[in-house]
CSV table of C-alpha atoms in Angstrom, one decimal:
chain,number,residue,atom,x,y,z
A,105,UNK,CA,150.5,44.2,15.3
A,106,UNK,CA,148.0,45.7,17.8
A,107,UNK,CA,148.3,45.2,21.4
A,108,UNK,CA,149.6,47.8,23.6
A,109,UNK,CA,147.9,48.1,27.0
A,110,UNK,CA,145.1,46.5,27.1
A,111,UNK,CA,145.0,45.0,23.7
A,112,UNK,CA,146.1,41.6,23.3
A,113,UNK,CA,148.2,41.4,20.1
A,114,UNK,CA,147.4,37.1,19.8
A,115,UNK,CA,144.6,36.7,21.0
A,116,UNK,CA,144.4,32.6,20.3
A,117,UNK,CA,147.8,32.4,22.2
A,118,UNK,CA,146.2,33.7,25.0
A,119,UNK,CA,143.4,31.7,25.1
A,120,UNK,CA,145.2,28.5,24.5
A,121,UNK,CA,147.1,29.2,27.5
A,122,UNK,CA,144.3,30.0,29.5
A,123,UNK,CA,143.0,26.6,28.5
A,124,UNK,CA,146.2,25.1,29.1
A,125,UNK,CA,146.0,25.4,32.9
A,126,UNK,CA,142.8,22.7,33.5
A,127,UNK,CA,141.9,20.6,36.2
A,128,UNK,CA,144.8,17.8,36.4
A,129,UNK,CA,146.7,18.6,33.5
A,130,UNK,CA,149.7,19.1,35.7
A,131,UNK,CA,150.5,22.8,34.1
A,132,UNK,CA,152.1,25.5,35.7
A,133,UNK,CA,152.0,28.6,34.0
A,134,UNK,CA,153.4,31.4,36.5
A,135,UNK,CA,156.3,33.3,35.8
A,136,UNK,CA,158.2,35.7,37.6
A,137,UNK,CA,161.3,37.0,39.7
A,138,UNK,CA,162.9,37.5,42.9
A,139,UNK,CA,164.8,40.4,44.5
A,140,UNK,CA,167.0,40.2,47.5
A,141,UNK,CA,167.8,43.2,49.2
A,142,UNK,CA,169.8,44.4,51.6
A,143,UNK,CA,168.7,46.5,54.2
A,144,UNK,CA,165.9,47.2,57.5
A,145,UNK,CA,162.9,45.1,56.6
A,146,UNK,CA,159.5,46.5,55.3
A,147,UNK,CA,156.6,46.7,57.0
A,148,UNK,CA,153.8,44.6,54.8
A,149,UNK,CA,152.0,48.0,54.6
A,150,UNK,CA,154.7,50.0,53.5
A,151,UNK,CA,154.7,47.3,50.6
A,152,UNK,CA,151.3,47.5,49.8
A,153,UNK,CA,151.8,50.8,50.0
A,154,UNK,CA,154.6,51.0,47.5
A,155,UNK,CA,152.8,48.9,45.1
A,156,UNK,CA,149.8,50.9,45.4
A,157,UNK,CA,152.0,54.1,44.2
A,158,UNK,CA,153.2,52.0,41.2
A,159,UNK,CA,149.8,50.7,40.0
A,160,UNK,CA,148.8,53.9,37.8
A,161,UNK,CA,152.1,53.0,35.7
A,162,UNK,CA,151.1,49.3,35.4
A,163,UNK,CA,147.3,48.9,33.8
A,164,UNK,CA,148.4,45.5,32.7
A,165,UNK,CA,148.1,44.7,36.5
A,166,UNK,CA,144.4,46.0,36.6
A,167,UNK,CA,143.2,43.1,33.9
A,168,UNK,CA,141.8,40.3,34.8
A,169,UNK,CA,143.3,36.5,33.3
A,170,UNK,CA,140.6,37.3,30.1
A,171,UNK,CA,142.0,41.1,29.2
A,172,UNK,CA,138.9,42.7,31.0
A,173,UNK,CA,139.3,45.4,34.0
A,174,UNK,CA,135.1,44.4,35.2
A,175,UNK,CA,135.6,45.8,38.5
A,176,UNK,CA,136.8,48.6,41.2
A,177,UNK,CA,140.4,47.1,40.5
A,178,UNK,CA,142.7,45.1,42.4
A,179,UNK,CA,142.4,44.4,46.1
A,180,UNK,CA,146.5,44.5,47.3
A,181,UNK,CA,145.4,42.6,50.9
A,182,UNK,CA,144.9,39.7,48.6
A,183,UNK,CA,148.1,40.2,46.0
A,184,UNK,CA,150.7,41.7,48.3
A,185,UNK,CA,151.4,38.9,50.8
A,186,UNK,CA,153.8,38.0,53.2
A,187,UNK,CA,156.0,34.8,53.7
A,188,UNK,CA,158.6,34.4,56.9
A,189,UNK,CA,161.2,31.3,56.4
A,190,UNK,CA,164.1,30.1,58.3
A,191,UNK,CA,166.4,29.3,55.4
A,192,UNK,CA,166.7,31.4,52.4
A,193,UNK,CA,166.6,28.5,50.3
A,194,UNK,CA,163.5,26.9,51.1
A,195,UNK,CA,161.8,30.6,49.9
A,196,UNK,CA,162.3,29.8,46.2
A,197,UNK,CA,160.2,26.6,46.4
A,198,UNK,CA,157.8,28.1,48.4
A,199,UNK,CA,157.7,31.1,46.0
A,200,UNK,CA,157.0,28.2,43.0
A,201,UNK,CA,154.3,26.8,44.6
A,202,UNK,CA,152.5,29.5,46.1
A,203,UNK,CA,148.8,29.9,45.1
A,204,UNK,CA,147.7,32.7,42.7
A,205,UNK,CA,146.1,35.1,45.5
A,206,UNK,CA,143.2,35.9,42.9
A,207,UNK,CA,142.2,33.5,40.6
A,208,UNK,CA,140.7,36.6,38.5
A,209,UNK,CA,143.8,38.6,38.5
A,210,UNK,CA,146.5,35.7,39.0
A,211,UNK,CA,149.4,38.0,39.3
A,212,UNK,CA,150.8,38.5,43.7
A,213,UNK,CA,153.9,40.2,45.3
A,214,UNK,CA,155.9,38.6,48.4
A,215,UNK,CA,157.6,39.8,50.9
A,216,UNK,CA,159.5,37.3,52.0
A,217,UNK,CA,162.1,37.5,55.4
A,218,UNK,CA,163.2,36.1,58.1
A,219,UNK,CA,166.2,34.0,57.5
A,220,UNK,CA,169.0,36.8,57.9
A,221,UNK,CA,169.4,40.1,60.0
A,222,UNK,CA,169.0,42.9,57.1
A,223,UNK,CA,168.2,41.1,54.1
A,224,UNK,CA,164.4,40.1,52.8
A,225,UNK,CA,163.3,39.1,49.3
A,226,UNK,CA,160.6,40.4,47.2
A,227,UNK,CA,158.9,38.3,44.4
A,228,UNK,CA,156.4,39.4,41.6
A,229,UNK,CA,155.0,36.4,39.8
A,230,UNK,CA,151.8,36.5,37.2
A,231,UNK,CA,150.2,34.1,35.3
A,232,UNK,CA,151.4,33.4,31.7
A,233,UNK,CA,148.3,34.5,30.0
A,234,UNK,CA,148.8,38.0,31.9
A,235,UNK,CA,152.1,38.7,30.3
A,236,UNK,CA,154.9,36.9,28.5
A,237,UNK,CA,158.5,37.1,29.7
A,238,UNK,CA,159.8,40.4,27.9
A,239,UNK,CA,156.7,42.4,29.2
A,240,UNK,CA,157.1,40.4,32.5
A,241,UNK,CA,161.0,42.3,32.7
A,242,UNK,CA,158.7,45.3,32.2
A,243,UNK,CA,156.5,44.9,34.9
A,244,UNK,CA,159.4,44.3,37.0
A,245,UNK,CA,160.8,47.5,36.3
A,246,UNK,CA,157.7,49.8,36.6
A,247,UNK,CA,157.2,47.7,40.5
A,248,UNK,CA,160.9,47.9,41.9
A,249,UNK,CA,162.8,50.2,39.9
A,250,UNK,CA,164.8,52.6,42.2
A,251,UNK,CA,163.9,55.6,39.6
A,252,UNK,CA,160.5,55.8,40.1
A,253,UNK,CA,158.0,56.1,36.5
A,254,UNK,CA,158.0,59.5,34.7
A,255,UNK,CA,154.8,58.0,33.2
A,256,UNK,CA,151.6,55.1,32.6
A,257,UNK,CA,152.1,54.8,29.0
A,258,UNK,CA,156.0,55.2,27.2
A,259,UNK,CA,156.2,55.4,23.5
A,260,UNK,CA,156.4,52.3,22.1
A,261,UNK,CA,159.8,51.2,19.7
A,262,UNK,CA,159.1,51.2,16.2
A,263,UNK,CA,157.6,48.8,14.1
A,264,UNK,CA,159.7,46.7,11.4
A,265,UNK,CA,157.9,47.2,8.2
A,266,UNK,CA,159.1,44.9,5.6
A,267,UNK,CA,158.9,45.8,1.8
A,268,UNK,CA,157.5,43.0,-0.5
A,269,UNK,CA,160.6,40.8,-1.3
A,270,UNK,CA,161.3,40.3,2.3
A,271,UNK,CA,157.9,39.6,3.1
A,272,UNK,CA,158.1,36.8,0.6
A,273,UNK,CA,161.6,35.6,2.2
A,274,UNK,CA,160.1,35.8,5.4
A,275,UNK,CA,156.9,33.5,5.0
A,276,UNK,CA,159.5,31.0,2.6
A,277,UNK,CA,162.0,30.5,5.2
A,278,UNK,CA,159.3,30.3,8.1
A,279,UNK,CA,157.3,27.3,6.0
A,280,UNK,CA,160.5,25.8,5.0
A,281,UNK,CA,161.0,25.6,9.3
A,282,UNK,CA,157.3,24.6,9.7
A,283,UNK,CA,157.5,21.4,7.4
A,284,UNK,CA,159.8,19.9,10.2
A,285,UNK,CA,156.4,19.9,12.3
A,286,UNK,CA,154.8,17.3,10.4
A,287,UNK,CA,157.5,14.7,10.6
A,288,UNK,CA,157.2,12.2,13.3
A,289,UNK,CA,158.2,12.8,16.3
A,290,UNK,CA,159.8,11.0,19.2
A,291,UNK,CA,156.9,9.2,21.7
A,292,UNK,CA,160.2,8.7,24.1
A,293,UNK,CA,159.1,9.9,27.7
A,294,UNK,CA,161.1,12.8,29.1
A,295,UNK,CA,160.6,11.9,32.5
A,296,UNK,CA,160.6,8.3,34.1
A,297,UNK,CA,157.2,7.9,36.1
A,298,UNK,CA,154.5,10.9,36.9
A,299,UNK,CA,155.1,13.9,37.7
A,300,UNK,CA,155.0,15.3,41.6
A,301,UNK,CA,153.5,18.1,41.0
A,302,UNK,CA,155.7,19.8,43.3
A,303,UNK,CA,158.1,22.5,42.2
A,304,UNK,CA,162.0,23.1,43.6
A,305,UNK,CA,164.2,25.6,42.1
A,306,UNK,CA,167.9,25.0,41.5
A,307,UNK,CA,169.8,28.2,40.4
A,308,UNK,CA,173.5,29.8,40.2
A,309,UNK,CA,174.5,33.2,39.5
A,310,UNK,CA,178.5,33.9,37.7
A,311,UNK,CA,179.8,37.4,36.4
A,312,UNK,CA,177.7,38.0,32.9
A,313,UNK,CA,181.2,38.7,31.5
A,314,UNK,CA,182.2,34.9,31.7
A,315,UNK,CA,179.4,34.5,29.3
A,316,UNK,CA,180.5,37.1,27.2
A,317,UNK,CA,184.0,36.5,26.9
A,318,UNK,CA,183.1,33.3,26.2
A,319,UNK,CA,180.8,33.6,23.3
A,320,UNK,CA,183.5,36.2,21.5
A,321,UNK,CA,185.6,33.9,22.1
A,322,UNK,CA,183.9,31.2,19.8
A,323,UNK,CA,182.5,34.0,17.5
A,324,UNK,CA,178.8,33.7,18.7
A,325,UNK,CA,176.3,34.5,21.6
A,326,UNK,CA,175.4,34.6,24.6
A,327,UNK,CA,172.5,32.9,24.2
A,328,UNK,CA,174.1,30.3,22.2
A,329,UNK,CA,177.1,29.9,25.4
A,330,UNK,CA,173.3,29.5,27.1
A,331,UNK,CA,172.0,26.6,25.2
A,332,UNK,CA,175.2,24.8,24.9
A,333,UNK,CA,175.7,24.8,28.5
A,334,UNK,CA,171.6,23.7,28.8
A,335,UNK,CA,172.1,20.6,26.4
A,336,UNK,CA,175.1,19.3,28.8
A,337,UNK,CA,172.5,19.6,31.8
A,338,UNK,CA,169.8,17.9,30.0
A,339,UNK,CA,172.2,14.9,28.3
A,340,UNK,CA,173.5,14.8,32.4
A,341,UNK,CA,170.5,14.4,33.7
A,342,UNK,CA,168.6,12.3,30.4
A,343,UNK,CA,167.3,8.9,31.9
A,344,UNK,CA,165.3,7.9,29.6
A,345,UNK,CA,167.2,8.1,26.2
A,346,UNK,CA,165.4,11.2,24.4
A,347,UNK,CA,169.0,13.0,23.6
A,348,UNK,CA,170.4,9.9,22.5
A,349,UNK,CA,168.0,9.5,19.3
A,350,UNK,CA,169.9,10.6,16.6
A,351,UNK,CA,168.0,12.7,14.0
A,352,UNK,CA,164.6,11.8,15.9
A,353,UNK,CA,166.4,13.4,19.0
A,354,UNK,CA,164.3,16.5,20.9
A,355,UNK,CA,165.9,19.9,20.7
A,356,UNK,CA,165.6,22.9,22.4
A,357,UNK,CA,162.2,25.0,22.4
A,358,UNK,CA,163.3,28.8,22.0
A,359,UNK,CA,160.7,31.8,22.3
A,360,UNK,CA,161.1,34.1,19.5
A,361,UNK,CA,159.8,37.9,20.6
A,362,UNK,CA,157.0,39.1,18.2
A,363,UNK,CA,157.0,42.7,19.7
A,364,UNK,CA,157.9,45.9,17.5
A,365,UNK,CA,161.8,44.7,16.6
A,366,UNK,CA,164.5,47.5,17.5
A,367,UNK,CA,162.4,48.3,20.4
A,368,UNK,CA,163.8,47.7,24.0
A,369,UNK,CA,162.3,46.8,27.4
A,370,UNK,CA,162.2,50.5,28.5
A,371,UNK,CA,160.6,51.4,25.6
A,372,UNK,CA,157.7,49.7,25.4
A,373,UNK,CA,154.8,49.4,27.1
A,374,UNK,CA,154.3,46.1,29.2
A,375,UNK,CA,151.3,45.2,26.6
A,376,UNK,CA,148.5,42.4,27.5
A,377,UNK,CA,149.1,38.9,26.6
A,378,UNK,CA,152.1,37.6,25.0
A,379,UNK,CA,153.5,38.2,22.0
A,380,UNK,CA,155.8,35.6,21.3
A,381,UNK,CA,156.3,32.2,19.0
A,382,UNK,CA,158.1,28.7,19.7
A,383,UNK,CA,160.9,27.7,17.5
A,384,UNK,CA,162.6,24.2,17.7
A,385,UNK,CA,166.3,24.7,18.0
A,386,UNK,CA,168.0,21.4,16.7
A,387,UNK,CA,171.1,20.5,19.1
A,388,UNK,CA,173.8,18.1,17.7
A,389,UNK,CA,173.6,15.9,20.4
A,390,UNK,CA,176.4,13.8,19.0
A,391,UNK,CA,179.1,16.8,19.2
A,392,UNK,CA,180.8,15.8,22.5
A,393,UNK,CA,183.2,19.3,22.7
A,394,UNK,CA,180.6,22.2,24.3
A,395,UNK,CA,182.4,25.1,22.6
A,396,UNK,CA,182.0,23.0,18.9
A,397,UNK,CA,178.5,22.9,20.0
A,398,UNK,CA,177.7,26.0,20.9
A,399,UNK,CA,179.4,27.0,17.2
A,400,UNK,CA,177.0,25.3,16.0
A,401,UNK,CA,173.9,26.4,17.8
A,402,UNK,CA,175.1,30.0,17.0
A,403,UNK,CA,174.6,28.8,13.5
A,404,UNK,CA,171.0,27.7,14.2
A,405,UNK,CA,169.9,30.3,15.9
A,406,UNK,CA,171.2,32.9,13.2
A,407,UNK,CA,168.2,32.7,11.7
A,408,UNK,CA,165.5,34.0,14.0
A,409,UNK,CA,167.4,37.1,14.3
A,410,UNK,CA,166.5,37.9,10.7
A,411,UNK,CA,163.4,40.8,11.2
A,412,UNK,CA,161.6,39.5,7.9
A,413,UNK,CA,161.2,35.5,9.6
A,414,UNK,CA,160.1,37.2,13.1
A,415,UNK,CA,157.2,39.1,11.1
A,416,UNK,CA,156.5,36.5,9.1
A,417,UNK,CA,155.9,34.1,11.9
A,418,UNK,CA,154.1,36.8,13.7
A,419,UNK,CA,151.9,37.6,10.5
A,420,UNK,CA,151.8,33.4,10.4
A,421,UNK,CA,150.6,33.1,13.9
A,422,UNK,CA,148.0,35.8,14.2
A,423,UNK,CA,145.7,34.8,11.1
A,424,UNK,CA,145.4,31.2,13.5
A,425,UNK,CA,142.2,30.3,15.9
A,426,UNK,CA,143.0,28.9,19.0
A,427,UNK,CA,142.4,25.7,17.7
A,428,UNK,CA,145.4,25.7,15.0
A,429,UNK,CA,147.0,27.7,17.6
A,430,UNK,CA,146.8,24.6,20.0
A,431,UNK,CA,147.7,22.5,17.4
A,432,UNK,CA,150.5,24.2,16.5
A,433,UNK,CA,151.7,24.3,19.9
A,434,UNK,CA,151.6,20.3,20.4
A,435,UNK,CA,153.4,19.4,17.7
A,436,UNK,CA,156.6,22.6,18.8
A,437,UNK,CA,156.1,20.8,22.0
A,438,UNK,CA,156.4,17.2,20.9
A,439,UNK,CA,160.0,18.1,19.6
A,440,UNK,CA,160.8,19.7,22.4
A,441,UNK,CA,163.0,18.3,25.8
A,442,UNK,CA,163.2,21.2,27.4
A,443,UNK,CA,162.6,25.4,26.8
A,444,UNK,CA,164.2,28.1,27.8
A,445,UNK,CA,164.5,31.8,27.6
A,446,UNK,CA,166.9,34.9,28.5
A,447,UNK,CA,165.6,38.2,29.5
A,448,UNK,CA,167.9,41.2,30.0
A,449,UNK,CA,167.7,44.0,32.7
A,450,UNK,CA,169.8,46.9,33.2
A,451,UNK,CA,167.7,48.9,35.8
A,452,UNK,CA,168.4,49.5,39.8
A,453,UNK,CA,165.9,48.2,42.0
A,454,UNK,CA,165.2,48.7,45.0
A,455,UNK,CA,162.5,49.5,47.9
A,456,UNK,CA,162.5,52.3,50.6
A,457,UNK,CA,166.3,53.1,50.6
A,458,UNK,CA,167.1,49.6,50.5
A,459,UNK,CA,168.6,48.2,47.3
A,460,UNK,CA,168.8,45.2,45.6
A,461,UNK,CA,171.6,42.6,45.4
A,462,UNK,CA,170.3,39.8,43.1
A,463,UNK,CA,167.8,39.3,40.3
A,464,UNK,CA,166.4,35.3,40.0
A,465,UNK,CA,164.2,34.4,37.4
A,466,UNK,CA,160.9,32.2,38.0
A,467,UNK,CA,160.1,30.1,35.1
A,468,UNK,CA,156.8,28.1,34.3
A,469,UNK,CA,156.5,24.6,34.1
A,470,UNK,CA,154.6,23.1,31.0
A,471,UNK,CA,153.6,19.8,32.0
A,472,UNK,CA,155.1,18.8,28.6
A,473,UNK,CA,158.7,19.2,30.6
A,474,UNK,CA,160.4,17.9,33.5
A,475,UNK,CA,162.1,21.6,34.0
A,476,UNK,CA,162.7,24.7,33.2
A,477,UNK,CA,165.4,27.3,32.9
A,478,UNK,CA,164.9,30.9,32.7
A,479,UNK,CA,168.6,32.8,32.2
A,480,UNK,CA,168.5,36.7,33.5
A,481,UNK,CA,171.3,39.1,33.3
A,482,UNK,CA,171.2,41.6,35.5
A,483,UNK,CA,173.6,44.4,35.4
A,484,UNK,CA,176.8,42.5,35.5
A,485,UNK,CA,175.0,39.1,37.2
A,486,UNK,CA,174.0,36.1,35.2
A,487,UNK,CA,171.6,33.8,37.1
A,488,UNK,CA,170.5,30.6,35.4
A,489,UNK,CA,167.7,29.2,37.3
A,490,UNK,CA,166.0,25.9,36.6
A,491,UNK,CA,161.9,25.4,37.9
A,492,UNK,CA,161.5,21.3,38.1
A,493,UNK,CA,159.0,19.2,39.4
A,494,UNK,CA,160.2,17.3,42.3
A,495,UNK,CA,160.0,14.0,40.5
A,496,UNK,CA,163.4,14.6,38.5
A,497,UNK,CA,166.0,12.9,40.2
A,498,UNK,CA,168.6,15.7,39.9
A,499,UNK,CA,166.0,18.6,40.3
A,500,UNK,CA,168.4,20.4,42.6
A,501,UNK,CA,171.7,19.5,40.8
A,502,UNK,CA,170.3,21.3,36.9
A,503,UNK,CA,172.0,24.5,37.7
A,504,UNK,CA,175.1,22.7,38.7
A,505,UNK,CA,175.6,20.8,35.4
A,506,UNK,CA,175.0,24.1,33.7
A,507,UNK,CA,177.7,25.8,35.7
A,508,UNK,CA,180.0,22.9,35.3
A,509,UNK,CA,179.0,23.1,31.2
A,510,UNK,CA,180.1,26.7,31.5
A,511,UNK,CA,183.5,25.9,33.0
A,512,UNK,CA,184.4,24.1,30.2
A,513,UNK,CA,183.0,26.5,27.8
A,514,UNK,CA,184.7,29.3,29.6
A,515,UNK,CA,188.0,27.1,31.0
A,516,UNK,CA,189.9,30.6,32.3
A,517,UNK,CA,187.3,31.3,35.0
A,518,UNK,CA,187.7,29.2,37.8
A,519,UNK,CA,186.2,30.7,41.0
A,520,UNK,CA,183.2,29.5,42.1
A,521,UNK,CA,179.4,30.8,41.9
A,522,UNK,CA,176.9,31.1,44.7
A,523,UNK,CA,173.8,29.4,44.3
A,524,UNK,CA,170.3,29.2,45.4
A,525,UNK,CA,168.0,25.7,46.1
A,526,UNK,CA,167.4,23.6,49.1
């Protein structure tokens, strides 16, 4: 797989994400994430400034939306911006809903203060075709990190290599998953009426080791803790029926990373694009007891930690046109509810002596779902943080079914988690 700087390793996922975001097709495709700090706040030149400094260490940032630099580079009057709000809360939907400050380069940083003496917020947030979640973590660390980049381009991890039986095993067991795709799939709506359009974020942050002691408890992971919890916010908050249909029920839509397996986020370069596949996660909807659930998730999602099936669905996916690739995309997405992701960061950040106190994940929003949870761990925080069009009647109460999941997946924990949404 190619695609380190400015190379995009999928081309045809790209550009079917690109084509994604159209006029009225109720998309939106930004990701991103929000510091809060603690500390004097910034002067809007001093960020400008800052990010300025960092630009050299992030060429990613100097592409435009279709992978081409074409110009002087980018103008930071137009992507580092400014936002003052009276309530820390109401920042996170502003944040969502934001424009892109260059269509060209759809990719901005906020500073965002004003509702408390001595603490302000700082967002990045970029367009999907720009960068996919892992290199998105990347980003993030080259912008805020405290330790500031020893240089543009790090070594990239190494590349998994398989010999000939496991290539075999690989492309078996990844068209033995892709036969599912051409059953029928459930026309049930996942929403009751249209779409707002209007995004509000609902989000809670607990200790990262409530998830872990958890998932050792039950002998899997913490992404498997993750989805349990998710499927007990989306049965919660299910008005029209589509996790009550049995076998024709929606599951869980799961990124599986593409990038050079072994390698870490520090390790590799924030490439161009995305590098990344959709696999349906079955949930067993019926399974009323959350920690018997999430045993069996951990069973499910065994199986996309095996190297051979990640290559072979990367070596699947990049032989497609964006026409298959869109294709293939519809029908991942028409056995989908909802998708989610988790992305890991063990770094300080920071700006100007000031350092940081929370990390909050931005998701996109699809407009084949109602919402969307991103789950980040940061150092020894685990923020779950749900992006949902207005029109969901419990858009603000998502990360409190999760939590309320978790309780009961982690029963010994009991005090309770800050949270973020109007």
């Amino acid at each position: 797989m190619s695609g380190t700087g400015g190379v995009a390793a999928y081309p045809a996922v790209d550009e079917v994400i690109r084509a994604m975001e159209g006029p009225d097709q109720g998309h939106y495709l930004h990701i991103g994430a929000v510091l809060e700090l603690e500390g004097p706040v910034p002067e809007l030149a001093a960020v400008r400034e800052h990010v300025r400094g960092r630009l050299p260490f992030l060429p990613l940032l100097s592409l435009s939306v279709t992978g081409d630099a074409g110009d002087e580079g980018p103008d930071l009057g137009r992507h580092v911006r400014e936002l003052r709000v009276e309530r820390r809360e109401t920042a996170y939907d502003a944040l969502l809903n934001a424009a892109a400050p260059c269509p060209r380069r759809p990719w901005g940083v906020w500073l965002v203060h004003g509702y408390e003496e001595n603490r302000f917020l700082l967002c990045y947030r970029g367009h999907h075709a720009l960068h996919d979640g892992v290199s998105l973590a990347w980003v993030m660390q080259r912008l805020f990190r405290t330790r500031p980049p020893a240089e543009a381009v790090p070594p990239a991890g190494g590349s998994y290599a398989p010999d000939l039986s496991a290539r075999i095993g690989g492309h078996a067991r990844n068209a033995l998953e892709s036969v599912r795709l051409f059953l029928p799939a459930s026309r049930r709506p996942l929403l009751e009426g249209p779409r707002k359009g209007r995004r509000v974020l609902s989000a809670v942050t607990v200790p990262v080791s409530r998830l872990r002691t958890a998932a050792a408890g039950l002998g899997c992971s913490v992404l498997d803790i993750h989805l349990s919890a998710l499927s007990y916010a989306a049965q919660r908050t299910d008005t029209t029926g589509w996790t009550r249909e049995g076998p024709r029920a929606r599951g869980i839509g799961l990124p599986i990373a593409l990038g050079p397996v072994g390698s870490s986020t520090a390790a590799c370069p924030a490439y161009a694009g995305n590098r990344f596949s959709v696999a349906v996660v079955d949930v067993p909807w019926e399974e009323a007891d959350l920690r018997r659930r999430a045993r069996l998730l951990s069973r499910r999602t065994a199986r996309y930690k095996d190297p051979a099936l990640r290559w072979a669905k990367g070596d699947a996916l990049v032989r497609l046109d964006a026409r298959r690739t869109r294709s293939l995309s519809e029908r991942v997405f028409a056995r989908c509810g909802v998708q989610t992701t988790v992305l890991t960061q063990t770094a300080d950040f920071g700006l100007g002596g000031c350092r940081a106190l929370s990390l909050t994940g931005l998701n996109c929003l699809p407009a084949h779902f109602p919402y969307q949870p991103v789950l980040t761990i940061w150092r020894s925080q685990a923020t779950c943080a749900f992006t949902a069009d207005a029109a969901v009647p419990a858009a603000r109460e998502l990360a409190g079914y999760w939590h309320e999941a978790l309780d009961r997946l982690a029963p010994e924990a009991t005090a309770p988690a800050p949270s973020v949404g109007g």
